[in-house]
PDB file of C-alpha atoms and ligand atoms in Angstrom:
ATOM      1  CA  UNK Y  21     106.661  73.050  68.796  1.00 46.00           C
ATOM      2  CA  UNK Y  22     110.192  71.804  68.006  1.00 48.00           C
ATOM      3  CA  UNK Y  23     113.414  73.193  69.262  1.00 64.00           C
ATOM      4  CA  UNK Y  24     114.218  75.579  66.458  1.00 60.00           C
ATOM      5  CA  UNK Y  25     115.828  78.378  68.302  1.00 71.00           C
ATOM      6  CA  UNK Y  26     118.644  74.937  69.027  1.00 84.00           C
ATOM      7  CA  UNK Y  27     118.399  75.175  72.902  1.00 91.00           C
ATOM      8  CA  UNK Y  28     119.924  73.073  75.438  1.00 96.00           C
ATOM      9  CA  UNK Y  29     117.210  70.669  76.153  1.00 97.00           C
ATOM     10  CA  UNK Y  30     116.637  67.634  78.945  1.00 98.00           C
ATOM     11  CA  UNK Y  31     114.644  65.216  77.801  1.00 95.00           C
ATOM     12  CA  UNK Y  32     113.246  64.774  81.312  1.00 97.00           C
ATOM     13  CA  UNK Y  33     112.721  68.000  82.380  1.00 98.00           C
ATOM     14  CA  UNK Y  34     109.200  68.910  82.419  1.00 98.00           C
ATOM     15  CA  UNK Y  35     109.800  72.831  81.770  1.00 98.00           C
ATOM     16  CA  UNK Y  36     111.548  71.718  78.577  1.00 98.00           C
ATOM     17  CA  UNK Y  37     108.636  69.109  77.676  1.00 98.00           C
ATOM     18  CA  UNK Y  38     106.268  72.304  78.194  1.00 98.00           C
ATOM     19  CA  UNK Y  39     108.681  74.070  75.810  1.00 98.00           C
ATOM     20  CA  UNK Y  40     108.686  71.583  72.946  1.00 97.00           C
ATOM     21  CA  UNK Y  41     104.714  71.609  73.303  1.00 97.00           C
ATOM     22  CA  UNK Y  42     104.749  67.722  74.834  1.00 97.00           C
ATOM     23  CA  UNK Y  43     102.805  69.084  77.713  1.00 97.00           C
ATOM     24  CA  UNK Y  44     100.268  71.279  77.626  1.00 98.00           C
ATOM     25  CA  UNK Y  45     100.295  74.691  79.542  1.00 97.00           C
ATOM     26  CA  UNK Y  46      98.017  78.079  79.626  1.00 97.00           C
ATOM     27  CA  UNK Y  47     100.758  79.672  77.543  1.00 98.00           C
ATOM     28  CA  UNK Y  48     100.516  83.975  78.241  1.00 98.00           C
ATOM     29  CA  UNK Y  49     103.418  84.398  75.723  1.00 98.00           C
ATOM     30  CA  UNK Y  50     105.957  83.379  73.837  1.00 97.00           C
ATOM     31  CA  UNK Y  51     109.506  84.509  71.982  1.00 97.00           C
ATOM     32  CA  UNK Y  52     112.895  83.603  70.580  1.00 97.00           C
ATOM     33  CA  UNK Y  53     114.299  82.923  74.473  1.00 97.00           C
ATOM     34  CA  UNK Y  54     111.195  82.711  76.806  1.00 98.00           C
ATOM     35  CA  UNK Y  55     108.085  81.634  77.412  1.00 98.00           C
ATOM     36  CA  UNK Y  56     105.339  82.263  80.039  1.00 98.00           C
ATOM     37  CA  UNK Y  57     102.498  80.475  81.462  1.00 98.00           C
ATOM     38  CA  UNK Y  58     100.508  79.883  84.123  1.00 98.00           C
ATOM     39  CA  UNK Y  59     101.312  78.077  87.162  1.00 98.00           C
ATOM     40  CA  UNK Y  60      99.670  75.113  87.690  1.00 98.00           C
ATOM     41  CA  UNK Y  61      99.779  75.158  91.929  1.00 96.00           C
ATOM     42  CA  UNK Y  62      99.012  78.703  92.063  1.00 96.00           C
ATOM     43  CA  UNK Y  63     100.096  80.525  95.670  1.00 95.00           C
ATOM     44  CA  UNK Y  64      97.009  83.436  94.602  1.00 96.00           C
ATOM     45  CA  UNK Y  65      95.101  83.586  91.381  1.00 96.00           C
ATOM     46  CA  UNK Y  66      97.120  84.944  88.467  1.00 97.00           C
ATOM     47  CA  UNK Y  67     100.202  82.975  89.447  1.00 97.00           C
ATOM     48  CA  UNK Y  68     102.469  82.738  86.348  1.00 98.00           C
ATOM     49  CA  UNK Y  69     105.877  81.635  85.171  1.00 98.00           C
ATOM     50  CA  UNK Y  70     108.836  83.345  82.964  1.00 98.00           C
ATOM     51  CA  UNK Y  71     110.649  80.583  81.806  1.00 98.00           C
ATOM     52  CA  UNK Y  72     113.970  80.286  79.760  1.00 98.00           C
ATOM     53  CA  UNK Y  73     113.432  78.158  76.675  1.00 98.00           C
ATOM     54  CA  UNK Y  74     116.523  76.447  76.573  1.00 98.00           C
ATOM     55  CA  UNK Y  75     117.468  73.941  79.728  1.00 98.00           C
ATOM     56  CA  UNK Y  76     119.844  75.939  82.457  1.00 98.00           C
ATOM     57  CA  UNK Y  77     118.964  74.910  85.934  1.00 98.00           C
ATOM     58  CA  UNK Y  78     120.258  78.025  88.118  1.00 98.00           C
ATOM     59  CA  UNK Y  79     121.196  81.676  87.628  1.00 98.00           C
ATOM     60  CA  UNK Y  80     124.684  81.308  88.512  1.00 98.00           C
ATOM     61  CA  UNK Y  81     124.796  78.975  84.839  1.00 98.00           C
ATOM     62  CA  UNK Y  82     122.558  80.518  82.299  1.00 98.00           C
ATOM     63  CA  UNK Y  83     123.988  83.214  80.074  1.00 97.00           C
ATOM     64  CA  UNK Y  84     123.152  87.051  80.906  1.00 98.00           C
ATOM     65  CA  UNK Y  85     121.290  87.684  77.784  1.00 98.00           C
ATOM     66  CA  UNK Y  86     118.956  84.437  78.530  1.00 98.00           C
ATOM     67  CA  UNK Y  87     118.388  85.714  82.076  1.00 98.00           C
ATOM     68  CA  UNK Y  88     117.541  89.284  80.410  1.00 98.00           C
ATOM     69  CA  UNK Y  89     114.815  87.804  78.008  1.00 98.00           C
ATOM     70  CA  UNK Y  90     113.136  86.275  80.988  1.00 98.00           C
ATOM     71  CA  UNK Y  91     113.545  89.465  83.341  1.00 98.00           C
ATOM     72  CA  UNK Y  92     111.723  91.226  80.327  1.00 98.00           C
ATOM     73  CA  UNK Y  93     109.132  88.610  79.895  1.00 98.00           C
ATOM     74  CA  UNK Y  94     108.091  88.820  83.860  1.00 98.00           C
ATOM     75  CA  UNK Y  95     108.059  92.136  83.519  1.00 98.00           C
ATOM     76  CA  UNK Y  96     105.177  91.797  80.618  1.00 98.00           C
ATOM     77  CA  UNK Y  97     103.443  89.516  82.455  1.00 98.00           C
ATOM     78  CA  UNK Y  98     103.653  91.020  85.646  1.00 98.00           C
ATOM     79  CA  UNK Y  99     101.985  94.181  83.901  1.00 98.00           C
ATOM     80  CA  UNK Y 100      99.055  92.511  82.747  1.00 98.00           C
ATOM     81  CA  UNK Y 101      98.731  91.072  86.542  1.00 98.00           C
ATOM     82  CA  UNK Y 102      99.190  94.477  87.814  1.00 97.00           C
ATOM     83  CA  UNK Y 103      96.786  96.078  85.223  1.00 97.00           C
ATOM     84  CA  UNK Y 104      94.274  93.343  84.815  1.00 97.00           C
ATOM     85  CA  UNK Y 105      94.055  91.770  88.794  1.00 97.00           C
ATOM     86  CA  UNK Y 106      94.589  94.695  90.960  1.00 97.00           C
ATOM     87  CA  UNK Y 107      96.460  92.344  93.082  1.00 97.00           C
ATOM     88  CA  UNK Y 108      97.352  93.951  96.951  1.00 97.00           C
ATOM     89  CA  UNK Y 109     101.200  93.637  95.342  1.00 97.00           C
ATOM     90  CA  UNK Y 110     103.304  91.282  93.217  1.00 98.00           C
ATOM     91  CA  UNK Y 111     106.415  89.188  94.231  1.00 97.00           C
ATOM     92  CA  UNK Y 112     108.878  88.397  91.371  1.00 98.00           C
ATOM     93  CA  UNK Y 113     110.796  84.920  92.972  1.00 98.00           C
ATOM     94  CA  UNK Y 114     113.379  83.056  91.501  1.00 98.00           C
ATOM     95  CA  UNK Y 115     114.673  80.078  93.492  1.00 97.00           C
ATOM     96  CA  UNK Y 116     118.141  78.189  92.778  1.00 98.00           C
ATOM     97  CA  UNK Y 117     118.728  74.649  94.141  1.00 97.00           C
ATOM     98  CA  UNK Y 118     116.838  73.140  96.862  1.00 95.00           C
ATOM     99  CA  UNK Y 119     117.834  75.051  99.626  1.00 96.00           C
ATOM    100  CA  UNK Y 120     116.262  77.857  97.870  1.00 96.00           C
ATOM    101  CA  UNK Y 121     112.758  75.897  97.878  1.00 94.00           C
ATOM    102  CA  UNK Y 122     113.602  75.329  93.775  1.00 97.00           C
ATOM    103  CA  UNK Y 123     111.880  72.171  92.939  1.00 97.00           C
ATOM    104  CA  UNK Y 124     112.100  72.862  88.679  1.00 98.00           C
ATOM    105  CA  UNK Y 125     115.652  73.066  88.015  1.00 98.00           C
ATOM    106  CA  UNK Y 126     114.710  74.951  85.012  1.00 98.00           C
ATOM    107  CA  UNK Y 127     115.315  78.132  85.482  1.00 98.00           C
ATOM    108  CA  UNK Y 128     111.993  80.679  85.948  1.00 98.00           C
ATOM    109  CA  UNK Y 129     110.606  83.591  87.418  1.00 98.00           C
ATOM    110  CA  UNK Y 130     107.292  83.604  89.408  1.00 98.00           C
ATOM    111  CA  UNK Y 131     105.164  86.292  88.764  1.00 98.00           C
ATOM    112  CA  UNK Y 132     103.491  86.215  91.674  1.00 98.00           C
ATOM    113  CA  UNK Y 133     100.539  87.921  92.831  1.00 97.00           C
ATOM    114  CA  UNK Y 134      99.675  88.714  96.598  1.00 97.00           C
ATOM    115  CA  UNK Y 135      96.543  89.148  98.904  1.00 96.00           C
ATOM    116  CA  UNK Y 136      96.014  90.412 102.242  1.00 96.00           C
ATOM    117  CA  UNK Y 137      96.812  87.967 105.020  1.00 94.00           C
ATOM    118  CA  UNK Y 138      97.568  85.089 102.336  1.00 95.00           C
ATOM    119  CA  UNK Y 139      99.971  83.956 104.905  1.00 93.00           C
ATOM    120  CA  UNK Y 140     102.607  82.946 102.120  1.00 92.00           C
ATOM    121  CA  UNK Y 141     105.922  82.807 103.544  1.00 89.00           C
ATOM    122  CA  UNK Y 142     108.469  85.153 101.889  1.00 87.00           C
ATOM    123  CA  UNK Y 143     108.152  88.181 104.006  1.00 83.00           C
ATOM    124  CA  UNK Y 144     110.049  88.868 106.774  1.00 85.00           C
ATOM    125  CA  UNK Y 145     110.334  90.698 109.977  1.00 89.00           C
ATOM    126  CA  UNK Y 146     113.965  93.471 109.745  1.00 92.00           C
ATOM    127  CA  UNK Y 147     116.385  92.363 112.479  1.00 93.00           C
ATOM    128  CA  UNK Y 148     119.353  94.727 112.308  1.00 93.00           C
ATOM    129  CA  UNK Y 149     122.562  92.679 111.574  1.00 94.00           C
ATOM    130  CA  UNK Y 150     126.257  92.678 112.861  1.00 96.00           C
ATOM    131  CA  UNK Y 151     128.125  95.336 110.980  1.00 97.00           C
ATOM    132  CA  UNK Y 152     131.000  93.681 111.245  1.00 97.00           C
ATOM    133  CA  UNK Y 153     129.720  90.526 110.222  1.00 96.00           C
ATOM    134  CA  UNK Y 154     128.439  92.413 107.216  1.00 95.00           C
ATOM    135  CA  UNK Y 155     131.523  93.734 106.205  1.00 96.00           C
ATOM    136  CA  UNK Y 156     133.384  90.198 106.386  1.00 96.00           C
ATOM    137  CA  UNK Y 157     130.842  88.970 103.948  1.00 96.00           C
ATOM    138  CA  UNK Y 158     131.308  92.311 101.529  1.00 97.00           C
ATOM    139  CA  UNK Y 159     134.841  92.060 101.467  1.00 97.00           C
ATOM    140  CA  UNK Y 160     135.149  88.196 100.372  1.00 97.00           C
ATOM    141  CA  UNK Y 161     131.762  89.111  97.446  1.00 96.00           C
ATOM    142  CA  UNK Y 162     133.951  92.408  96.682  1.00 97.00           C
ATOM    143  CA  UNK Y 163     137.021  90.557  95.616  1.00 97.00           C
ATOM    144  CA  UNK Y 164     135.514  87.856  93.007  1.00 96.00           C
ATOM    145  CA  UNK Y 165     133.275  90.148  91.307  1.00 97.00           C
TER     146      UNK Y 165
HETATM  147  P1  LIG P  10     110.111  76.283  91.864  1.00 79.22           P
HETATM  148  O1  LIG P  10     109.669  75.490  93.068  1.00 79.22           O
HETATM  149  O2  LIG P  10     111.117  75.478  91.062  1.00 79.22           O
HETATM  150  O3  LIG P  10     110.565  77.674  92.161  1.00 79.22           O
HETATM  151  O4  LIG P  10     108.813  76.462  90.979  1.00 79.22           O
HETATM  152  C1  LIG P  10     108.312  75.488  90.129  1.00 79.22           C
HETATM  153  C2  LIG P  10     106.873  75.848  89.831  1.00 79.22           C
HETATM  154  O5  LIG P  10     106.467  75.095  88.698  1.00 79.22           O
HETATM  155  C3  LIG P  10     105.910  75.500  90.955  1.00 79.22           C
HETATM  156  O6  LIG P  10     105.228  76.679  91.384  1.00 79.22           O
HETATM  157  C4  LIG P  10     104.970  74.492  90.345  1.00 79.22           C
HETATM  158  O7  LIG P  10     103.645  74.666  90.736  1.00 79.22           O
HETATM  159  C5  LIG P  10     105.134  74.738  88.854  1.00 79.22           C
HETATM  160  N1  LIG P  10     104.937  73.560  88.040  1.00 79.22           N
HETATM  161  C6  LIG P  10     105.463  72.321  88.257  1.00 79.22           C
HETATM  162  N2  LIG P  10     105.084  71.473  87.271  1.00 79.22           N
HETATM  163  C7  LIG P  10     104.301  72.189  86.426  1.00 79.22           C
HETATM  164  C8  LIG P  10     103.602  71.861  85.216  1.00 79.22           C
HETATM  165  O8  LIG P  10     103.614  70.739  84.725  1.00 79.22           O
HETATM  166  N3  LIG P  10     102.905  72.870  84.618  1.00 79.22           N
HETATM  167  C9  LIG P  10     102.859  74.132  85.142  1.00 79.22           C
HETATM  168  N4  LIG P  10     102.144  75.034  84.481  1.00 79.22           N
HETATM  169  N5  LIG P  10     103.502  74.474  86.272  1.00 79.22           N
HETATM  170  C10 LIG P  10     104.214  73.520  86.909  1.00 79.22           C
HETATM  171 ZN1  LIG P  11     114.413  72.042  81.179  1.00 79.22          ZN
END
């Protein structure tokens, strides 16, 4: 496939080489903005990706309406998971930058599904925090939104 929606593209990105159809994938579902496929490490069987057509690395850079059309597309595929896997429960993920564990900067969601005990690491134990600390934190995020 070419690039006829005129993305942003990176020529060395391998998301946007799955996109233009230079690599191939197990492709769920496509439109205008999104795609979906599977992942090719899965975590648990049925892992899949929602991924942005055009090239924006993070969710802090890719506009609202692009970030939309993939929240709807993981939603899709996350129904057929649901529906057709009976998985013990889903996790939607979607890392930014490295210290986030992001190793596509590309942006995506995982659709990913979970088993008993499969002793992947994204769930943790509540530790009530410092209210005050809390509040420093909500005033500073209060003022620039
Ligand atoms: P991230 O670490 O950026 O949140 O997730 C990237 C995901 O892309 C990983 O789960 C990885 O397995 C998957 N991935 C990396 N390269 C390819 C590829 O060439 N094809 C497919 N289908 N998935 C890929
Ligand atoms: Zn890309």
């Amino acid at each position: 496939m070419s690039n006829p929606g005129n993305h942003p593209t990176d020529g060395s990105c391998i998301f946007c080489k799955i996109v233009a159809g230079q690599i191939p994938c197990f492709k769920l579902l496509e439109d205008d903005m999104t795609i979906a496929f599977m992942d090719i490490n899965p975590v648990n069987p049925g892992h899949a990706l929602a991924v942005a057509k055009g090239h924006w690395p993070t969710v802090d850079v890719i506009p609202a309406e692009v970030l939309a059309a993939v929240a709807k597309t993981a939603q899709r595929v996350a129904k057929a998971v649901i529906g057709e896997l009976k998985p013990h429960g889903v996790n939607l993920l979607q890392a930014n930058g490295e210290g986030a564990g992001q190793s596509v900067p590309h942006l995506h969601i995982h659709i990913m599904p979970r088993r008993p005990n499969d002793g992947v690491a994204l769930n943790w134990e509540y530790t009530p925090g410092d209210k005050a600390g809390i509040e420093a934190i909500y005033k500073r995020l209060k003022a620039v939104l």
